[in-house]
Short mmCIF file of C-alpha atoms in Angstrom, two decimals:
data_model
loop_
_atom_site.label_atom_id
_atom_site.label_comp_id
_atom_site.label_asym_id
_atom_site.label_seq_id
_atom_site.Cartn_x
_atom_site.Cartn_y
_atom_site.Cartn_z
CA ASN A 1 39.14 -5.34 -9.91
CA ALA A 2 36.33 -6.86 -11.97
CA GLY A 3 36.13 -4.12 -14.66
CA VAL A 4 32.70 -3.89 -16.34
CA THR A 5 30.21 -6.55 -15.20
CA GLN A 6 27.03 -7.29 -17.14
CA THR A 7 24.15 -9.48 -16.01
CA PRO A 8 22.51 -11.64 -17.14
CA LYS A 9 24.69 -13.22 -19.85
CA PHE A 10 21.71 -14.73 -21.66
CA GLN A 11 17.99 -13.90 -21.61
CA VAL A 12 14.90 -14.96 -23.55
CA LEU A 13 11.86 -12.66 -23.41
CA LYS A 14 8.40 -12.82 -24.87
CA THR A 15 7.17 -9.91 -26.96
CA GLY A 16 5.76 -7.21 -24.69
CA GLN A 17 7.67 -8.24 -21.57
CA SER A 18 9.91 -5.80 -19.77
CA MET A 19 13.35 -6.33 -18.28
CA THR A 20 16.47 -4.54 -17.08
CA LEU A 21 19.98 -5.33 -18.26
CA GLN A 22 22.42 -4.61 -15.46
CA CYS A 23 25.83 -2.98 -15.85
CA ALA A 24 28.29 -2.19 -13.07
CA GLN A 25 31.87 -0.95 -13.13
CA ASP A 26 34.36 -0.75 -10.28
CA MET A 27 36.92 1.56 -11.90
CA ASN A 28 35.28 4.85 -10.82
CA HIS A 29 34.77 5.81 -14.46
CA GLU A 30 32.66 8.88 -15.11
CA TYR A 31 31.48 7.91 -18.61
CA MET A 32 29.34 4.87 -19.41
CA SER A 33 27.46 3.74 -22.51
CA TRP A 34 25.33 0.98 -23.99
CA TYR A 35 25.73 -0.57 -27.45
CA ARG A 36 23.92 -3.24 -29.39
CA GLN A 37 25.66 -5.52 -31.86
CA ASP A 38 23.78 -7.11 -34.74
CA PRO A 39 25.14 -9.24 -37.59
CA GLY A 40 26.27 -7.06 -40.48
CA MET A 41 25.57 -3.84 -38.55
CA GLY A 42 28.48 -3.42 -36.21
CA LEU A 43 28.15 -1.91 -32.76
CA ARG A 44 25.65 0.95 -32.43
CA LEU A 45 25.33 3.38 -29.55
CA ILE A 46 22.01 3.27 -27.66
CA HIS A 47 22.48 5.65 -24.71
CA TYR A 48 25.38 7.17 -22.83
CA SER A 49 26.05 8.93 -19.54
CA VAL A 50 28.75 11.48 -18.71
CA GLY A 51 28.20 11.21 -14.96
CA ALA A 52 25.70 10.36 -12.25
CA GLY A 53 22.33 11.92 -13.03
CA ILE A 54 23.22 12.78 -16.65
CA THR A 55 22.19 10.64 -19.63
CA ASP A 56 21.66 11.23 -23.33
CA GLN A 57 20.58 9.38 -26.46
CA GLY A 58 22.84 7.72 -28.97
CA GLU A 59 22.17 6.50 -32.49
CA VAL A 60 19.40 3.93 -31.71
CA PRO A 61 17.61 4.93 -28.47
CA ASN A 62 14.00 4.02 -29.31
CA GLY A 63 12.53 1.34 -27.05
CA TYR A 64 15.19 1.74 -24.36
CA ASN A 65 15.40 3.76 -21.15
CA VAL A 66 18.40 4.45 -18.93
CA SER A 67 19.16 6.17 -15.65
CA ARG A 68 22.38 6.77 -13.72
CA SER A 69 21.82 7.20 -10.00
CA THR A 70 25.36 6.17 -9.01
CA THR A 71 28.78 6.32 -10.67
CA GLU A 72 29.03 2.52 -10.63
CA ASP A 73 25.73 1.43 -12.18
CA PHE A 74 24.10 2.11 -15.56
CA PRO A 75 21.06 -0.17 -16.15
CA LEU A 76 19.32 -0.45 -19.52
CA ARG A 77 15.55 -0.94 -19.45
CA LEU A 78 13.37 -2.48 -22.14
CA LEU A 79 9.80 -1.44 -21.31
CA SER A 80 7.99 -3.58 -23.91
CA ALA A 81 10.31 -5.96 -25.72
CA ALA A 82 10.01 -6.44 -29.49
CA PRO A 83 11.63 -9.06 -31.75
CA SER A 84 13.67 -6.24 -33.34
CA GLN A 85 15.46 -5.89 -30.00
CA THR A 86 16.98 -9.35 -30.33
CA SER A 87 20.69 -8.57 -30.18
CA VAL A 88 23.86 -8.73 -28.13
CA TYR A 89 24.13 -5.79 -25.74
CA PHE A 90 27.42 -4.38 -24.49
CA CYS A 91 28.03 -1.92 -21.70
CA ALA A 92 31.24 0.12 -21.63
CA SER A 93 32.92 2.69 -19.42
CA ARG A 94 35.83 5.12 -19.60
CA PRO A 95 37.51 7.67 -17.35
CA LYS A 96 37.18 11.38 -18.03
CA SER A 97 40.94 11.55 -18.69
CA ASN A 98 40.99 9.48 -21.89
CA TYR A 99 38.60 8.30 -24.57
CA GLY A 100 39.33 4.57 -24.53
CA TYR A 101 36.30 2.53 -23.46
CA THR A 102 36.47 -0.76 -21.51
CA PHE A 103 33.72 -3.18 -22.51
CA GLY A 104 31.79 -5.80 -20.58
CA SER A 105 31.33 -9.35 -21.84
CA GLY A 106 27.81 -8.75 -23.13
CA THR A 107 24.21 -9.91 -22.71
CA ARG A 108 22.68 -12.01 -25.46
CA LEU A 109 18.96 -11.19 -25.63
CA THR A 110 16.37 -13.06 -27.67
CA VAL A 111 12.82 -11.74 -27.97
CA VAL A 112 10.28 -14.28 -29.26
CA GLU B 1 27.19 12.11 -39.81
CA ASP B 2 30.27 10.22 -38.63
CA GLN B 3 31.14 7.17 -40.72
CA VAL B 4 33.67 4.36 -40.38
CA THR B 5 34.32 1.84 -43.14
CA GLN B 6 36.55 -1.19 -42.69
CA SER B 7 38.06 -3.36 -45.39
CA PRO B 8 38.28 -6.14 -46.18
CA GLU B 9 35.24 -7.68 -44.47
CA ALA B 10 37.12 -10.95 -44.12
CA LEU B 11 40.73 -12.00 -44.58
CA ARG B 12 42.31 -15.42 -44.52
CA LEU B 13 46.10 -15.61 -44.15
CA GLN B 14 48.67 -18.32 -43.69
CA GLU B 15 50.66 -18.27 -40.47
CA GLY B 16 53.58 -15.86 -40.95
CA GLU B 17 51.95 -14.04 -43.89
CA SER B 18 51.91 -10.30 -43.05
CA SER B 19 49.06 -8.02 -44.12
CA SER B 20 47.15 -4.83 -43.30
CA LEU B 21 43.58 -4.01 -42.36
CA ASN B 22 42.10 -0.68 -43.42
CA CYS B 23 39.78 1.73 -41.60
CA SER B 24 38.63 4.84 -43.44
CA TYR B 25 36.65 7.45 -41.55
CA THR B 26 34.65 10.64 -41.96
CA VAL B 27 34.18 12.55 -38.74
CA SER B 28 33.68 16.12 -37.61
CA GLY B 29 36.55 16.76 -35.25
CA LEU B 30 38.39 13.54 -34.42
CA ARG B 31 39.03 13.11 -30.70
CA GLY B 32 40.47 9.63 -31.11
CA LEU B 33 40.55 6.52 -33.30
CA PHE B 34 40.44 3.14 -31.60
CA TRP B 35 41.26 -0.43 -32.56
CA TYR B 36 39.62 -3.30 -30.70
CA ARG B 37 39.89 -7.06 -30.97
CA GLN B 38 36.77 -9.18 -30.49
CA ASP B 39 36.77 -12.95 -30.00
CA PRO B 40 33.56 -14.97 -30.53
CA GLY B 41 31.15 -14.57 -27.61
CA LYS B 42 33.28 -11.91 -25.93
CA GLY B 43 33.24 -8.14 -25.61
CA PRO B 44 35.64 -5.92 -27.57
CA GLU B 45 39.14 -5.82 -26.11
CA PHE B 46 41.03 -2.54 -26.37
CA LEU B 47 44.19 -2.53 -28.51
CA PHE B 48 45.18 1.03 -29.46
CA THR B 49 44.17 4.68 -29.36
CA LEU B 50 45.49 7.11 -31.99
CA TYR B 51 44.87 10.82 -31.65
CA SER B 52 46.56 12.62 -34.52
CA ALA B 53 47.77 12.05 -38.08
CA GLY B 54 51.24 10.53 -38.20
CA GLU B 55 50.87 8.74 -34.90
CA GLU B 56 51.86 5.07 -34.64
CA LYS B 57 51.39 2.50 -31.87
CA GLU B 58 52.82 -1.03 -31.60
CA LYS B 59 52.01 -4.09 -29.55
CA GLU B 60 53.64 -7.44 -30.25
CA ARG B 61 52.81 -8.31 -33.89
CA LEU B 62 50.38 -5.40 -34.34
CA LYS B 63 51.10 -1.85 -35.45
CA ALA B 64 48.46 0.85 -35.91
CA THR B 65 48.96 3.99 -37.98
CA LEU B 66 46.81 7.05 -38.61
CA THR B 67 46.40 9.57 -41.43
CA LYS B 68 43.81 12.33 -41.79
CA LYS B 69 41.39 9.98 -43.59
CA GLU B 70 42.29 6.42 -42.61
CA SER B 71 44.03 4.08 -40.23
CA PHE B 72 45.84 0.83 -40.88
CA LEU B 73 46.35 -2.12 -38.59
CA HIS B 74 49.45 -3.93 -39.77
CA ILE B 75 49.88 -7.55 -38.70
CA THR B 76 53.42 -8.90 -38.97
CA ALA B 77 54.08 -12.65 -39.08
CA PRO B 78 50.69 -13.51 -37.59
CA LYS B 79 49.98 -16.62 -35.54
CA PRO B 80 46.73 -18.62 -35.31
CA GLU B 81 45.95 -16.95 -31.97
CA ASP B 82 45.68 -13.62 -33.82
CA SER B 83 42.47 -14.91 -35.42
CA ALA B 84 39.62 -12.61 -34.34
CA THR B 85 37.41 -9.80 -35.55
CA TYR B 86 39.20 -6.45 -35.50
CA LEU B 87 37.04 -3.39 -34.93
CA CYS B 88 37.83 0.22 -35.70
CA ALA B 89 35.96 3.07 -33.97
CA VAL B 90 36.11 6.85 -33.77
CA GLN B 91 35.27 9.30 -31.05
CA ALA B 92 34.09 12.59 -32.55
CA GLY B 93 34.37 15.93 -30.88
CA GLY B 94 31.91 18.67 -30.25
CA GLY B 95 28.67 19.37 -28.39
CA GLY B 96 29.36 17.32 -25.30
CA ALA B 97 28.28 14.09 -27.00
CA ASP B 98 30.10 10.89 -26.13
CA GLY B 99 30.33 7.33 -27.34
CA LEU B 100 32.02 5.61 -30.26
CA THR B 101 31.07 5.10 -33.91
CA PHE B 102 32.18 1.66 -35.06
CA GLY B 103 32.95 0.08 -38.39
CA LYS B 104 31.56 -3.37 -39.16
CA GLY B 105 34.88 -5.06 -38.51
CA THR B 106 37.34 -7.30 -40.34
CA HIS B 107 37.11 -11.02 -39.61
CA LEU B 108 40.69 -12.33 -39.66
CA ILE B 109 41.56 -16.02 -39.88
CA ILE B 110 45.17 -17.19 -39.57
CA GLN B 111 45.68 -20.73 -40.79
CA PRO B 112 48.52 -22.86 -39.35
#
């Protein structure tokens, strides 16, 4: 039981490049979400999903796309990276039965 | 708008010196209040969920309490391995939205 797995752990992008941050969970959790963590800002919600095929925006969705084709996977796409997207990104999941989220170990992204 | 404020931002204690961390919140319809521990370079690790005022949860040297406006994380006789950043988050109710609103955290250092 691996929990929430995020790949890659580290990534450097040039401004304007695109990439996908991967997130997979093996706990059959219905709910998944993406957060970014910046110094002095705390964790902020980017997008969330309440089940396969259903996604919605969080507090800071601009510049990011998501989709949820399976229960297990919830990738986060950056279509045209900007330096303001330099951050640590965390994926999390929870079961429908309680509100406690389990977090992955994060992806540290630098956009130059 | 949901808000979570944690204090102090940083706290340095001697080993064995008990103290409390504060989390005050403003939320429309609290579904749950969460405490997480985060070590450097790692994702948040779940500690407690509190659902209603008056509720208390304990785990080893940690005890979390909840009132209608704030939560406290009490640390009794801490050890150096309790050094970490402690995060408070709320899950608000209503409208089918999901995800957590986090405070900025309290950075706790326990000196031997």
